[in-house]
XYZ file of C-alpha atoms in Angstrom:
320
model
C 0.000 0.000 0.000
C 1.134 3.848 -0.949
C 2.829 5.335 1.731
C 0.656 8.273 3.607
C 0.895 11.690 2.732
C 1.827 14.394 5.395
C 2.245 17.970 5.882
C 2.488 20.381 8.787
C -0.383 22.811 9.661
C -1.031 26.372 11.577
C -3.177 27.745 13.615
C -5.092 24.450 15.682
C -3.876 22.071 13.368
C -0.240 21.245 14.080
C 0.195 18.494 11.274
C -2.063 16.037 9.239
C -1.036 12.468 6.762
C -3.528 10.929 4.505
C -3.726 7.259 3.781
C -4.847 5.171 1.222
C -7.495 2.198 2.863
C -9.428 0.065 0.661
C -12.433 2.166 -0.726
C -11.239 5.889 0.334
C -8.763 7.665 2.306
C -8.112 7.916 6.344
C -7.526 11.790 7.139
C -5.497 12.251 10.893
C -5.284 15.662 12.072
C -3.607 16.654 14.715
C -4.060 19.281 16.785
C -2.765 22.034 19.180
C -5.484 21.949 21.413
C -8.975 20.268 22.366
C -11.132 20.896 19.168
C -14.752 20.149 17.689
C -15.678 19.785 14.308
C -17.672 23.039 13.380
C -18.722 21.425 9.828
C -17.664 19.987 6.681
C -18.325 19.764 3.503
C -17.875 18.576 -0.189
C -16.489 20.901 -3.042
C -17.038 19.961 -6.545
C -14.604 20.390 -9.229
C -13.986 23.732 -10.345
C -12.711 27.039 -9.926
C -8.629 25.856 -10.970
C -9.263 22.484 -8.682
C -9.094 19.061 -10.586
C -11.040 17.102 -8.089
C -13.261 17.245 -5.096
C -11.995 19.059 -2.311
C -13.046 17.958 1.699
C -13.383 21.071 3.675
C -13.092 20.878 7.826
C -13.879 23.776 9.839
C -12.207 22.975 12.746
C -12.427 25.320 16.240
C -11.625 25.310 19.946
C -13.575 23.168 22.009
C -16.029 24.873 24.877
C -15.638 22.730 27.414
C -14.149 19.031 27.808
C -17.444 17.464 26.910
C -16.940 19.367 23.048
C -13.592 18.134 22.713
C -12.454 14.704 21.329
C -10.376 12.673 23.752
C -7.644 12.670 22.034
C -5.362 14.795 20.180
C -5.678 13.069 17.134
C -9.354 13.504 15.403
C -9.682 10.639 12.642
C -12.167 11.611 10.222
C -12.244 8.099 8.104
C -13.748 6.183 4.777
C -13.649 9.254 2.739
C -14.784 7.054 -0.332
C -14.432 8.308 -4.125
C -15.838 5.633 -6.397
C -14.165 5.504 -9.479
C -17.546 5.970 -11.560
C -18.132 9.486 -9.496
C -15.414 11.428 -8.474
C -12.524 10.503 -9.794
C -13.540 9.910 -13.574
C -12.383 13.472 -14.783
C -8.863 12.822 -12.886
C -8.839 9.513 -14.323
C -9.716 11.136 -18.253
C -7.540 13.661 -17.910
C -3.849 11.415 -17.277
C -5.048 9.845 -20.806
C -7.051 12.484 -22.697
C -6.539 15.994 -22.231
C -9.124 17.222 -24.856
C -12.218 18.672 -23.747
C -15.379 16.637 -24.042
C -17.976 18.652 -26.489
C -22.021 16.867 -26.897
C -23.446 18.426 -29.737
C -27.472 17.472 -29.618
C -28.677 18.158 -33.205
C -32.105 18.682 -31.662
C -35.466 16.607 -33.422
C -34.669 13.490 -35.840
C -36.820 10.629 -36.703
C -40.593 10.633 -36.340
C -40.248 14.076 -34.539
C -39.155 16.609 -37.525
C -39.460 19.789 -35.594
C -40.489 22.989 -37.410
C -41.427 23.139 -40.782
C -40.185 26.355 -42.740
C -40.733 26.196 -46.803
C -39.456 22.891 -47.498
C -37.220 22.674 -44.733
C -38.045 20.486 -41.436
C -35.828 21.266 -38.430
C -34.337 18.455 -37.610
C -32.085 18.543 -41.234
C -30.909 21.675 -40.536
C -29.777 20.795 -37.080
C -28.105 17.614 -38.149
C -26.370 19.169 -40.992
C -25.213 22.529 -38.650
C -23.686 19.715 -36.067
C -21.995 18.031 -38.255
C -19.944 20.877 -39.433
C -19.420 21.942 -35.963
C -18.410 18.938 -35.075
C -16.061 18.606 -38.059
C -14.408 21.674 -37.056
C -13.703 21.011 -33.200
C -12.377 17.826 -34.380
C -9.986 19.223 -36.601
C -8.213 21.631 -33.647
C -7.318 18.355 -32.302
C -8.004 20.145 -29.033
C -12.120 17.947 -28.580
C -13.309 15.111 -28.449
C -16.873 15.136 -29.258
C -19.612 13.238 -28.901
C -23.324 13.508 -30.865
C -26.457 12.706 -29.458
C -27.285 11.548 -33.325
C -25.353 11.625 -36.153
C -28.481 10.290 -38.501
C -32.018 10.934 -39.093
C -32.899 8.918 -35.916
C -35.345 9.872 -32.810
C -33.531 10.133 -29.525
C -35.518 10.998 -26.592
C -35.013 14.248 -24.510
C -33.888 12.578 -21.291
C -31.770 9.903 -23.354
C -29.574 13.279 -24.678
C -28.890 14.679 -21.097
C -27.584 11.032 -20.253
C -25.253 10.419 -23.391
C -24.348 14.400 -21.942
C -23.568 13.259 -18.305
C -21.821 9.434 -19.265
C -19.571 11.060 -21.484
C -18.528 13.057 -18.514
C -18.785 16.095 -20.810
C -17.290 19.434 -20.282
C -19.926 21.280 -22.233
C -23.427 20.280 -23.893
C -24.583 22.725 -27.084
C -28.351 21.858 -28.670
C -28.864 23.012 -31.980
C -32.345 23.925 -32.561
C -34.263 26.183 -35.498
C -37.015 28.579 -33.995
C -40.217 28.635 -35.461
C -43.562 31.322 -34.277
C -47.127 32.472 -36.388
C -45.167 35.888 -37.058
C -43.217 35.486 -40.043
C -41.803 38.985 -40.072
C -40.024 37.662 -36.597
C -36.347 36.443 -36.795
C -33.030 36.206 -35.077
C -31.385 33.626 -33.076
C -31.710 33.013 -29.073
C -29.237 31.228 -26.719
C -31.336 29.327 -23.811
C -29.928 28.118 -20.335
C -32.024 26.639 -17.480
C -34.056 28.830 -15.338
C -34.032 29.211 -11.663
C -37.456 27.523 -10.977
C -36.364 24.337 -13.155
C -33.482 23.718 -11.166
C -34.959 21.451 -8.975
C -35.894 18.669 -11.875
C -32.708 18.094 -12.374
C -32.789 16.268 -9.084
C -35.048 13.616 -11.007
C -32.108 12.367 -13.280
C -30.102 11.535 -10.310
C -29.879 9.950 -7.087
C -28.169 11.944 -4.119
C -26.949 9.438 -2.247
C -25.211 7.216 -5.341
C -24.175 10.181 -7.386
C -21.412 11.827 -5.418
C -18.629 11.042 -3.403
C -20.305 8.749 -0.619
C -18.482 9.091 2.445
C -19.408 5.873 3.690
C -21.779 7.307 6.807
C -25.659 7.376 6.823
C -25.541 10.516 8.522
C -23.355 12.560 5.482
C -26.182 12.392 3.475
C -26.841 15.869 4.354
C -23.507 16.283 2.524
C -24.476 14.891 -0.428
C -26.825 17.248 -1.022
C -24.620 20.247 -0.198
C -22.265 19.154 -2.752
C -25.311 18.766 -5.121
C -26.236 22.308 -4.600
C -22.911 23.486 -5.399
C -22.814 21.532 -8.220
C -25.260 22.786 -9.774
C -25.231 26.529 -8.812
C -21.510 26.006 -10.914
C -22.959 24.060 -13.568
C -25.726 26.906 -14.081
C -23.654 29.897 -13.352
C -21.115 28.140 -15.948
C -24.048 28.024 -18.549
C -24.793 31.876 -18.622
C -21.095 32.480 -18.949
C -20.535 30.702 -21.833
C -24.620 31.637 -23.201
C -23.072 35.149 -23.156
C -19.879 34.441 -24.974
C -21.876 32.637 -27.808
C -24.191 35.291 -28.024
C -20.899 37.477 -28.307
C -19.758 35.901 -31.181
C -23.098 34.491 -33.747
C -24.282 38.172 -33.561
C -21.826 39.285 -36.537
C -23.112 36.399 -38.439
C -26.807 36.185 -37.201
C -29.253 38.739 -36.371
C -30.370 38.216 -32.382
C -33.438 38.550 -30.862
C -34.053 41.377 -28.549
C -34.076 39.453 -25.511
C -31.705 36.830 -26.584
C -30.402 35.342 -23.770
C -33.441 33.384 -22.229
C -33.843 31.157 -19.316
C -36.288 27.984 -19.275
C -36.999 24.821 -18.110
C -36.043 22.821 -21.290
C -35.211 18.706 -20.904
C -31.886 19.190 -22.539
C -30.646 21.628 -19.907
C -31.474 19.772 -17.170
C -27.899 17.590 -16.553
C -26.614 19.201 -13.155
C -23.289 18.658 -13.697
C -22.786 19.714 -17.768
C -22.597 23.396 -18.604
C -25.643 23.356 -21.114
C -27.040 25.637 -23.756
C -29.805 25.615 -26.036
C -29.268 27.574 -29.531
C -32.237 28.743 -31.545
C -29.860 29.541 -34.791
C -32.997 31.590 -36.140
C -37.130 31.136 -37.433
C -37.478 28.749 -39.349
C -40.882 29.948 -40.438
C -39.297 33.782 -41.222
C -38.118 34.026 -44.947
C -34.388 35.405 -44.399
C -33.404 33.057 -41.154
C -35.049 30.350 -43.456
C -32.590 31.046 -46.339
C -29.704 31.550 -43.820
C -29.940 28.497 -42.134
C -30.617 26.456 -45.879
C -27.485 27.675 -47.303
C -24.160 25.621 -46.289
C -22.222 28.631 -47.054
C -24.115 30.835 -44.487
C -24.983 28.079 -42.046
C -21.050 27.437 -41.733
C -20.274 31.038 -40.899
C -22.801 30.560 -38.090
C -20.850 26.812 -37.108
C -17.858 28.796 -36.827
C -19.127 31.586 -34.330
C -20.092 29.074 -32.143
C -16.832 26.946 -32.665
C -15.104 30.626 -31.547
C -17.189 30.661 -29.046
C -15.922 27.582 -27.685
C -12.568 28.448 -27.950
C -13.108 31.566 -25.749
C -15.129 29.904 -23.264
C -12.258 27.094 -22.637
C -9.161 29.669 -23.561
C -7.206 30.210 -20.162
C -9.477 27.391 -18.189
C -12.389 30.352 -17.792
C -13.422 30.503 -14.024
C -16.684 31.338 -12.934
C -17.352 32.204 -9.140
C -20.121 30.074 -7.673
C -22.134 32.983 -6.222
């Protein structure tokens, strides 16, 4: 078995070692004085950290009946399945390319809009293909489609080829469509606060996180859910804004065009998400636009830019 890990400390903590046991890791701490465990918590990956991070708040014990009776507090079976935690660590010593789902939204028996001759779901095939021809070819993605054929994939089916791929970012390519034909201009969409709580419905608490191996840290569980997904969203409208930054010299926007709403697709807790309404479908000029390879492209390519931005210099967004 590895040898422990060890450092010294300040403050109450005078030194700590971590050792491998089967199924987790045995954290020893000790300390200067008598202490009690104020809290602790589960951080999620993010914010320059490649893993999870185990946060103690440690302080002086009030009286003898707070304070452990010994130096040394043991906090134990700090378990990281494989399948949870330590998947991205484990992908990243043999892949270091981001993970990109492109969800060419519709397909099959569901052929979305109708504008002209033109059903959605061939114009969304045909713009994620070229999208994902070009991330490809920086060498820099590995990317993953929810359907690379005229096929029907169910909503909930895309958010879990999204979340098993462990992706770093999910984009759904959709074609607008409304009774006003005069009406154009494309929309980015990321998931509202009041639909936050469905995404609870894909996955289990208890199974889906680190498990530290107590009943009682289930209350953990769902901290580190929480955070996850405050990151996740907050990670959404940061790159929803960079996208927007970059189609509008190729697309004209809507006037509200960042928009926030319970869709399926955006429902993955842990996958920055966006929804892209490239234009109306049932408006004559987005119609041509998004029919014409040569146009459609220079629209693949703004949001290809876009996803260079967003991942240029690891971008960092503050879980407020």
């Amino acid at each position: 078995m590895a040898e422990p890990l060890r450092g010294g400390g300040q403050g109450l903590v005078k030194a700590w070692s971590a050792a491998p046991r089967p199924g987790g890791v045995r954290l020893t701490v000790e300390t200067s004085e008598s202490v009690r465990v104020q809290r602790r918590f589960l951080l999620p990956p993010g914010e320059g950290a490649p893993g999870f991070r185990y946060v103690i708040d440690l302080a002086p014990a009030a009286s003898r009946t707070d304070s452990t009776d010994v130096a040394k507090a043991q906090l134990t079976s700090l378990k990281a399945p494989a399948s949870t935690s330590s998947r991205k660590a484990t992908r990243a010593r043999t892949d270091s390319r981001r993970i990109i789902v492109i969800d060419a939204g519709h397909g099959g028996r569901d052929p979305g809009a109708l504008g002209g001759d033109q059903h959605e779901k061939d114009i969304t095939l045909a713009a994620a293909r070229s999208l994902r021809d070009r991330l490809e070819r920086t060498g820099r993605y590995r990317v993953v489609m929810t359907r690379d054929r005229d096929v029907y994939v169910s909503l909930e089916a895309r958010v879990q080829i999204a979340r098993k791929a462990n992706a770093d970012l999910f984009i759904s390519l959709h074609a607008d469509a409304g009774r006003d034909e005069s009406v154009r201009g494309a929309s980015v969409y990321t998931l509202s606060e009041q639909a936050v709580g469905r995404s609870a419905r894909l996955v289990t608490r208890d199974d889906w996180f680190m498990k530290t191996g107590h009943h009682s840290d289930q209350s953990v569980s769902g901290i580190l859910f929480d955070l996850t997904q405050r990151a996740t969203k907050n990670r959404s409208a940061t790159f929803a804004r960079i996208l927007l930054d970059e189609i509008e010299d190729e697309q004209a926007l809507l006037r509200r065009s960042h928009r926030e709403a319970g869709l399926a697709v955006l429902l993955a807790p842990d996958v920055p998400a966006v929804l892209l309404e490239m234009g109306f479908i049932t408006n004559p000029d987005d119609q041509a636009f998004l029919a014409d390879p040569a146009s459609r492209n220079r629209l693949v390519g703004a949001v290809a830019s876009a996803i260079e931005t967003y991942f240029r210099g690891d971008v960092r967004v503050a879980s407020r």
